[in-house]
XYZ file of C-alpha atoms in Angstrom:
570
model
C 0.000 0.000 0.000
C 1.309 3.484 -0.877
C 2.384 6.012 1.769
C -0.586 8.169 0.786
C -3.025 5.337 1.568
C -1.308 4.652 4.889
C -1.749 8.297 5.864
C -5.396 8.384 4.844
C -6.645 5.262 6.588
C -6.185 6.323 10.265
C -7.801 9.745 9.721
C -11.590 9.657 10.214
C -13.928 12.078 8.454
C -15.142 15.122 10.420
C -17.464 13.972 13.222
C -21.206 14.420 12.777
C -23.396 15.922 15.466
C -27.111 16.546 15.914
C -26.859 19.682 13.754
C -24.941 18.011 10.926
C -27.041 16.139 8.348
C -25.900 12.692 7.272
C -24.396 12.561 3.789
C -26.229 10.226 1.359
C -24.048 7.557 -0.218
C -25.145 8.808 -3.643
C -23.558 12.181 -2.884
C -20.240 10.472 -2.104
C -20.513 8.869 -5.545
C -21.086 12.328 -7.052
C -18.079 13.765 -5.182
C -15.752 11.194 -6.739
C -17.320 11.813 -10.162
C -17.246 15.629 -9.885
C -16.738 17.487 -6.574
C -18.540 20.576 -7.878
C -21.611 18.550 -8.866
C -21.803 16.959 -5.412
C -21.416 20.350 -3.737
C -24.137 21.968 -5.840
C -26.563 19.135 -5.144
C -25.785 18.385 -1.493
C -24.728 21.740 -0.045
C -26.618 24.215 -2.261
C -29.623 22.016 -3.033
C -29.521 22.440 -6.809
C -31.191 19.828 -9.001
C -32.360 19.414 -12.579
C -33.888 16.337 -14.194
C -32.731 15.021 -17.557
C -33.721 11.997 -19.604
C -30.932 10.059 -17.862
C -32.060 10.921 -14.318
C -35.705 10.129 -15.150
C -34.662 6.764 -16.604
C -32.631 6.092 -13.454
C -35.707 6.737 -11.299
C -37.671 4.205 -13.343
C -34.932 1.596 -12.836
C -35.099 2.144 -9.060
C -38.899 2.197 -8.904
C -39.256 -1.561 -8.386
C -36.681 -1.931 -5.632
C -37.874 1.259 -3.911
C -41.242 -0.415 -3.342
C -39.596 -3.044 -1.178
C -39.041 -1.265 2.105
C -38.072 -4.673 3.466
C -36.521 -5.304 6.836
C -33.046 -6.804 7.030
C -32.759 -9.369 9.855
C -30.527 -8.369 12.755
C -26.919 -9.630 12.489
C -27.465 -12.321 15.119
C -30.634 -13.515 13.347
C -28.957 -14.311 10.027
C -28.944 -18.025 9.233
C -27.471 -20.130 6.470
C -30.509 -19.700 4.208
C -30.491 -17.106 1.491
C -32.285 -13.890 2.504
C -32.980 -10.725 0.536
C -34.309 -7.328 1.552
C -35.149 -4.437 -0.765
C -34.813 -0.699 -0.210
C -33.057 -0.867 3.166
C -32.145 2.450 4.779
C -29.261 2.429 7.248
C -26.815 5.017 8.551
C -23.459 5.311 10.289
C -23.001 8.015 12.905
C -19.270 7.246 12.951
C -18.882 8.096 9.279
C -21.729 10.625 9.134
C -23.339 8.936 6.125
C -26.677 7.356 5.246
C -27.750 5.082 2.396
C -30.869 3.573 0.923
C -29.511 0.241 -0.275
C -31.446 -1.118 -3.256
C -30.995 -4.777 -2.316
C -29.187 -6.554 0.522
C -28.496 -10.249 -0.037
C -27.540 -12.425 2.939
C -26.143 -15.959 3.015
C -23.992 -17.902 5.489
C -24.011 -15.008 7.930
C -22.512 -12.587 5.327
C -24.417 -9.759 3.642
C -23.798 -8.134 0.264
C -25.196 -4.721 -0.799
C -26.424 -4.539 -4.399
C -26.892 -1.173 -6.142
C -28.960 -0.846 -9.318
C -27.665 1.187 -12.296
C -29.640 2.096 -15.407
C -26.907 1.623 -18.021
C -24.801 -1.220 -19.321
C -21.779 -2.729 -17.592
C -18.657 -0.740 -18.484
C -15.720 -2.689 -19.879
C -13.040 -1.425 -17.524
C -10.349 -3.284 -15.580
C -12.009 -2.809 -12.189
C -15.354 -4.025 -13.523
C -17.065 -0.724 -12.695
C -16.228 2.970 -12.621
C -14.671 4.406 -9.488
C -17.685 6.514 -8.322
C -19.993 3.465 -8.402
C -17.426 1.325 -6.564
C -17.103 4.019 -3.896
C -20.875 4.187 -3.481
C -21.130 0.440 -2.913
C -18.216 0.676 -0.473
C -20.088 3.341 1.519
C -23.043 0.957 1.765
C -20.765 -1.887 2.852
C -19.112 0.225 5.564
C -22.528 1.334 6.839
C -23.604 -2.306 7.080
C -20.409 -3.113 8.994
C -21.046 -0.268 11.438
C -24.474 -1.793 12.049
C -22.913 -5.142 13.012
C -23.039 -7.026 9.714
C -20.209 -8.906 8.084
C -19.464 -7.774 4.527
C -16.875 -9.168 2.144
C -18.025 -7.708 -1.165
C -20.695 -5.656 -2.864
C -22.311 -5.797 -6.285
C -23.625 -3.527 -9.017
C -26.592 -4.607 -11.150
C -26.627 -2.965 -14.600
C -30.182 -2.940 -15.922
C -29.088 -2.069 -19.465
C -27.094 -5.270 -19.966
C -28.679 -7.305 -17.126
C -25.295 -8.114 -15.601
C -24.089 -8.202 -12.021
C -20.569 -6.962 -11.290
C -19.036 -7.849 -7.928
C -16.914 -5.275 -6.091
C -14.233 -6.296 -3.591
C -14.275 -4.134 -0.450
C -10.494 -3.941 -0.037
C -8.260 -1.512 1.852
C -7.567 0.700 -1.164
C -11.276 1.162 -1.892
C -11.989 1.839 1.786
C -9.270 4.505 1.856
C -10.605 6.144 -1.293
C -14.119 6.109 0.166
C -13.041 7.659 3.467
C -11.152 10.315 1.526
C -14.284 11.147 -0.493
C -16.517 11.310 2.600
C -14.045 13.583 4.337
C -13.671 15.814 1.279
C -17.418 16.336 0.825
C -18.046 16.893 4.540
C -15.146 19.353 4.753
C -16.353 21.298 1.690
C -19.843 21.527 3.207
C -18.406 22.746 6.521
C -16.129 25.391 4.961
C -18.729 26.417 2.317
C -16.038 26.379 -0.364
C -17.560 25.484 -3.733
C -15.090 23.394 -5.804
C -13.982 24.807 -9.118
C -15.589 23.443 -12.293
C -13.926 20.694 -14.277
C -11.836 21.929 -17.190
C -12.799 20.791 -20.704
C -14.207 17.597 -19.229
C -16.339 15.272 -21.385
C -18.538 14.805 -18.309
C -19.935 18.335 -18.478
C -22.029 18.307 -21.692
C -24.230 15.427 -20.434
C -24.439 16.631 -16.846
C -27.952 17.478 -15.649
C -26.600 20.535 -13.826
C -24.547 21.966 -16.714
C -26.977 24.876 -17.144
C -26.772 25.610 -13.408
C -23.064 24.961 -12.876
C -21.984 26.815 -16.064
C -18.558 25.131 -16.054
C -17.322 26.404 -19.414
C -18.739 29.886 -18.893
C -17.018 30.146 -15.503
C -13.747 28.765 -16.878
C -13.812 31.371 -19.648
C -13.079 34.015 -17.014
C -10.477 31.854 -15.249
C -8.683 30.087 -18.094
C -9.949 31.636 -21.322
C -11.391 28.362 -22.629
C -14.093 28.883 -25.291
C -17.429 27.547 -23.966
C -19.183 24.631 -25.579
C -22.888 25.067 -26.453
C -25.253 24.686 -23.526
C -26.890 21.280 -23.313
C -29.796 21.502 -23.521
C -29.723 24.894 -25.182
C -33.336 25.569 -24.262
C -36.253 24.342 -22.167
C -39.208 23.085 -24.270
C -41.683 24.087 -21.549
C -43.504 27.398 -22.154
C -45.552 29.851 -20.053
C -49.315 29.394 -19.805
C -51.323 32.642 -19.915
C -54.927 32.756 -18.678
C -56.676 36.101 -19.115
C -60.359 35.363 -19.843
C -62.466 36.852 -17.015
C -64.077 34.102 -14.968
C -61.726 31.384 -16.263
C -60.863 28.537 -13.898
C -57.589 26.624 -13.775
C -57.821 23.109 -12.411
C -55.887 19.845 -12.416
C -56.845 16.635 -14.190
C -54.311 13.865 -13.748
C -51.005 15.083 -15.168
C -52.656 17.918 -17.073
C -53.758 21.463 -16.348
C -57.248 22.363 -17.526
C -58.295 25.930 -18.358
C -62.072 26.140 -18.280
C -64.105 29.095 -19.552
C -67.773 29.467 -20.444
C -67.031 28.931 -24.130
C -64.160 26.448 -24.168
C -61.945 23.988 -22.276
C -58.211 23.703 -22.965
C -56.001 20.917 -21.563
C -52.208 21.231 -21.323
C -49.681 18.644 -20.003
C -48.160 19.989 -16.784
C -44.685 19.003 -17.986
C -45.115 21.413 -20.943
C -45.671 24.433 -18.671
C -42.772 26.511 -17.323
C -44.797 29.316 -15.683
C -48.442 30.294 -15.251
C -49.570 33.931 -15.673
C -53.089 34.860 -14.541
C -54.757 38.173 -15.488
C -57.680 39.634 -13.593
C -60.537 37.560 -12.091
C -59.170 34.060 -12.799
C -59.478 31.306 -10.173
C -57.201 28.352 -9.419
C -58.252 25.203 -7.585
C -56.261 24.064 -4.573
C -55.179 20.736 -6.180
C -53.900 22.635 -9.240
C -51.976 25.103 -7.075
C -50.473 22.253 -5.053
C -49.402 20.443 -8.226
C -47.784 23.607 -9.582
C -45.921 24.223 -6.332
C -44.682 20.628 -6.179
C -43.415 20.939 -9.756
C -41.738 24.281 -8.894
C -43.835 26.031 -11.565
C -44.376 29.640 -10.447
C -47.794 31.262 -10.715
C -47.711 34.999 -11.502
C -50.676 37.236 -10.736
C -51.565 40.344 -12.764
C -54.351 42.870 -12.516
C -56.815 43.043 -15.393
C -54.864 46.018 -16.724
C -51.583 44.112 -16.658
C -49.934 45.311 -13.426
C -47.684 42.628 -11.951
C -48.977 41.875 -8.436
C -46.736 39.025 -7.324
C -46.156 35.310 -7.704
C -46.827 32.057 -5.876
C -44.093 29.433 -5.679
C -43.430 26.229 -3.766
C -40.634 25.997 -1.236
C -38.372 27.592 -3.825
C -34.630 27.339 -4.192
C -33.071 26.721 -0.777
C -29.580 27.854 -1.749
C -28.798 30.029 1.274
C -25.152 30.480 0.249
C -26.153 32.390 -2.894
C -28.395 34.757 -0.941
C -25.713 35.313 1.691
C -23.297 36.382 -1.059
C -25.987 38.621 -2.586
C -26.636 40.341 0.753
C -22.931 40.967 1.296
C -22.704 42.602 -2.115
C -25.882 44.632 -1.625
C -24.762 45.941 1.767
C -21.392 47.031 0.344
C -21.607 50.586 -1.016
C -18.489 50.048 -3.114
C -19.752 46.875 -4.794
C -23.273 48.237 -5.226
C -22.007 51.375 -6.914
C -19.657 49.440 -9.196
C -22.516 47.167 -10.265
C -24.900 50.102 -10.745
C -22.383 51.932 -12.949
C -21.985 48.955 -15.272
C -25.747 48.383 -15.237
C -26.637 51.894 -16.378
C -23.889 51.824 -19.003
C -25.259 48.534 -20.382
C -28.825 49.864 -20.423
C -27.796 52.979 -22.359
C -25.715 50.942 -24.836
C -28.602 48.572 -25.557
C -31.052 51.468 -25.934
C -28.671 52.976 -28.462
C -28.420 49.629 -30.283
C -32.194 49.340 -30.641
C -32.486 52.933 -31.822
C -29.697 52.448 -34.364
C -31.212 49.237 -35.724
C -34.833 50.387 -35.948
C -34.730 54.062 -36.980
C -37.112 54.176 -39.920
C -36.419 56.243 -43.029
C -40.021 57.208 -43.724
C -40.140 59.488 -40.672
C -36.938 61.211 -41.740
C -33.300 60.913 -40.588
C -33.371 64.123 -38.573
C -31.911 63.737 -35.126
C -30.673 60.165 -35.501
C -26.964 60.910 -35.371
C -27.411 63.408 -32.547
C -29.394 60.851 -30.517
C -26.847 58.092 -31.101
C -23.961 60.399 -30.226
C -25.713 61.570 -27.051
C -26.367 58.015 -25.878
C -22.801 56.993 -26.666
C -21.499 59.890 -24.595
C -23.705 58.981 -21.619
C -22.711 55.307 -21.808
C -19.067 56.375 -21.516
C -19.806 58.649 -18.562
C -21.808 56.099 -16.533
C -18.795 53.994 -15.384
C -17.303 57.139 -13.835
C -20.389 58.363 -11.947
C -19.443 59.481 -8.443
C -22.592 58.159 -6.735
C -26.080 56.736 -7.311
C -27.676 60.179 -7.602
C -25.261 61.035 -10.397
C -26.171 57.751 -12.100
C -29.872 58.495 -11.819
C -29.274 61.809 -13.541
C -27.356 60.156 -16.379
C -30.036 57.479 -16.736
C -32.765 60.134 -16.883
C -30.866 62.088 -19.527
C -30.400 58.918 -21.597
C -34.099 58.064 -21.279
C -35.042 61.527 -22.539
C -32.871 61.070 -25.641
C -34.014 57.493 -26.239
C -37.735 58.109 -25.856
C -37.328 61.357 -27.760
C -36.422 59.218 -30.772
C -38.806 56.353 -30.035
C -41.432 57.641 -32.478
C -38.900 57.173 -35.280
C -38.948 53.405 -34.704
C -42.704 53.242 -35.352
C -44.002 52.836 -38.886
C -45.494 55.958 -40.434
C -48.222 53.818 -42.011
C -49.708 50.812 -40.264
C -49.264 47.423 -41.924
C -53.031 46.852 -41.961
C -53.782 50.298 -43.327
C -56.036 51.138 -40.358
C -53.884 53.849 -38.864
C -50.466 54.119 -37.252
C -49.260 54.704 -33.713
C -47.395 57.788 -32.579
C -45.338 58.500 -29.482
C -44.339 61.767 -27.845
C -43.135 61.029 -24.306
C -42.975 58.181 -21.817
C -45.724 58.283 -19.193
C -47.251 55.769 -16.785
C -49.470 55.409 -13.712
C -51.626 55.457 -15.734
C -50.379 55.363 -19.336
C -52.278 57.902 -21.403
C -51.797 56.619 -24.954
C -51.616 53.237 -26.739
C -47.816 53.022 -27.064
C -47.296 53.780 -23.374
C -49.980 51.250 -22.478
C -48.099 48.605 -24.482
C -44.773 49.565 -22.921
C -46.225 49.311 -19.409
C -47.611 45.825 -20.081
C -44.366 44.673 -21.722
C -42.343 45.905 -18.726
C -44.724 44.129 -16.329
C -44.249 40.902 -18.290
C -40.486 41.369 -18.185
C -40.546 41.937 -14.412
C -42.402 38.631 -14.084
C -39.799 36.821 -16.217
C -36.886 38.178 -14.199
C -38.566 37.720 -10.812
C -39.251 34.051 -11.517
C -35.855 33.418 -13.084
C -33.977 35.110 -10.246
C -35.971 33.161 -7.646
C -35.156 29.875 -9.410
C -31.417 30.577 -9.065
C -31.668 31.058 -5.297
C -31.245 34.832 -5.359
C -33.625 37.183 -3.546
C -35.517 39.238 -6.168
C -36.436 41.885 -3.581
C -32.926 43.067 -2.647
C -31.201 45.000 -5.428
C -27.940 46.867 -5.779
C -29.154 49.821 -7.861
C -32.891 49.957 -7.196
C -33.441 50.508 -3.490
C -35.507 47.984 -1.498
C -39.148 48.880 -1.013
C -42.167 46.898 0.129
C -43.314 44.446 -2.557
C -40.796 45.823 -5.072
C -38.604 43.192 -6.806
C -35.532 45.445 -6.789
C -33.031 42.870 -8.086
C -35.397 41.891 -10.896
C -35.625 45.564 -11.834
C -31.824 45.772 -11.715
C -31.135 42.793 -13.922
C -33.835 43.615 -16.477
C -32.599 47.171 -17.152
C -30.362 46.222 -20.115
C -33.189 44.037 -21.465
C -35.947 46.672 -21.442
C -35.158 47.886 -24.932
C -33.898 44.562 -26.315
C -36.940 42.514 -25.236
C -39.857 44.703 -24.111
C -39.492 47.716 -26.407
C -38.676 45.597 -29.445
C -41.818 43.500 -28.801
C -43.939 46.654 -28.713
C -42.364 48.007 -31.898
C -42.857 44.724 -33.732
C -46.473 44.309 -32.604
C -47.305 47.887 -33.610
C -45.473 47.935 -36.943
C -46.786 44.530 -38.034
C -50.379 45.468 -37.267
C -50.724 42.740 -34.634
C -51.938 45.395 -32.200
C -54.214 48.036 -33.737
C -55.619 51.339 -32.464
C -58.996 49.631 -32.090
C -57.459 47.344 -29.449
C -57.423 50.134 -26.831
C -59.963 51.671 -24.531
C -59.811 55.056 -22.780
C -61.178 55.685 -19.313
C -60.623 59.336 -18.501
C -56.913 60.039 -19.030
C -55.996 56.334 -18.776
C -55.456 54.124 -21.797
C -55.425 50.334 -21.578
C -55.438 47.320 -23.861
C -58.558 45.350 -24.625
C -58.280 41.546 -24.203
C -57.585 40.981 -27.924
C -54.823 43.579 -27.947
C -53.306 42.229 -24.742
C -53.308 38.728 -26.206
C -51.564 39.939 -29.361
C -48.881 41.834 -27.429
C -48.253 38.866 -25.135
C -47.810 36.680 -28.229
C -45.252 39.129 -29.644
C -43.445 39.247 -26.275
C -43.252 35.452 -25.984
C -42.133 35.196 -29.601
C -39.288 37.586 -28.793
C -38.235 35.418 -25.853
C -38.168 32.353 -28.106
C -35.966 34.001 -30.750
C -32.439 32.642 -30.810
C -29.513 34.976 -30.390
C -25.763 34.540 -30.318
C -24.339 35.312 -26.912
C -21.757 38.029 -27.630
C -19.376 36.713 -24.969
C -19.762 32.927 -25.194
C -20.399 32.631 -28.930
C -23.127 29.977 -28.827
C -26.765 30.424 -29.854
C -29.564 30.219 -27.296
C -33.094 31.544 -27.011
C -33.518 34.904 -25.304
C -35.433 33.096 -22.558
C -32.509 30.768 -21.829
C -30.029 33.630 -22.129
C -31.859 35.477 -19.335
C -31.448 32.407 -17.119
C -27.731 32.240 -17.958
C -27.345 35.902 -17.030
C -29.092 35.365 -13.679
C -26.791 32.459 -12.856
C -23.741 34.478 -13.903
C -24.870 37.171 -11.460
C -24.973 34.543 -8.716
C -21.448 33.435 -9.682
C -20.345 37.075 -9.525
C -21.809 37.532 -6.058
C -19.997 34.392 -4.873
C -16.649 35.540 -6.214
C -16.214 33.054 -9.071
C -16.467 35.865 -11.645
C -14.730 39.163 -10.912
C -17.133 41.302 -12.983
C -20.681 40.554 -14.036
C -20.811 40.364 -17.872
C -23.858 42.260 -19.124
C -25.597 41.151 -22.307
C -24.574 43.647 -24.976
C -25.706 42.671 -28.482
C -23.807 44.278 -31.312
């Protein structure tokens, strides 16, 4: 045995106490496979299903039904005995395991772990992480008084059983893994991502871990495309007054007086409810269990809040966010870059969409003014100075907004015009559309930020206020023009939303249901459009890109990325 093994064996893992949770054997497997993956799942509570993980659950479904009792060590006899789904723990090691099958014969027991794939053709008979997992189970059995000489792995894909010898080298490796994971959890030090590893593209947590994106800042490696690049699930909007959302098996049912629509729950990413729409308790419970947020809007489109399940329990991310938010230096640095990015993207939209039929007057002056303000923002002395620069940029941008609207409507029924930005309430159709689009964008960012573990109500630029998602407002600033404004411009210029789609009540202007539906369709279409990330080079939908940006912000708060990279399309 090597000197390294001799040094490892006598050193026990950190002791567990009543406040320390027991580490599942599966997490020890993950630690050997990828320490960062184990840390994200065990310490930070991150999880994402893929086809592989769902298939693995199906493989375990039969043995999980067992719940059998393993006879006590002194009750074992010479006859063959088998128990399924046995849960045991070891306080000495600080680990726990649900053992798929325990076979006993001649006073000796053997743990058997089920795997979904085929037996690998490697010298040891199985990969190291799986051998370590079976060793954890064997050591737990020993600590409970059983005699163990070997374990086994059953590969469902090839229907083969591979035996694993529980020798000193494997025990040392297992103790080392248990100690490493427990120590990382105690010190709250997230391991660095693997570098150019073939494990990453198929990993279920690749979109959460962002290994290549993080390594770009550390090592300069070009990122590989995200896998999967997008989530096929889409938001479900319900805006018919009196509609009722209920559950029917694995489907959501939207019931109105005129129609009934059924949608598979797995196809829904979010639910948005407008006005007097009711939800049954079973449907709400199903949505919360599936971690599908429900957003509530007034009839006029004001975002009121959202309902979620237990949410992301990643306390470490929020702790890092609070430290950044309570630091005036870090908050100001972030706010400077935020305002600069917002002004740059406003300028980009204005440059791309300035229409010739309304005349070129003022275009170059507007672009030059926005460029000047974008350069000044990183040098603002304080937040008040930034607010002044942002207000000046907004005046220039909205001063040219009318030039992005078509002079003649596509349907020939009249065109929209814009003079100035107003709200609370909006007094003209374009402002009414902008207000709704911004409310939809707040909902997108609030839900996305919450899913990453961040607190949407504590921002770094927007100050906290009751029921105000300040961080969502922060992060969406560079996306206002790119997503919300562009959706409004497209819906207006294409004739999807027409002047007849609005109603006036005193000075207030609001969308009728048909107009709101058309604008929401344009907004969702914009989120589904693919774009090339200017920093990472791969193509993703705007919806997925927003999630990537939220996770990059979390990485920035936790110190893995020195500066948060804003999305700046060319």
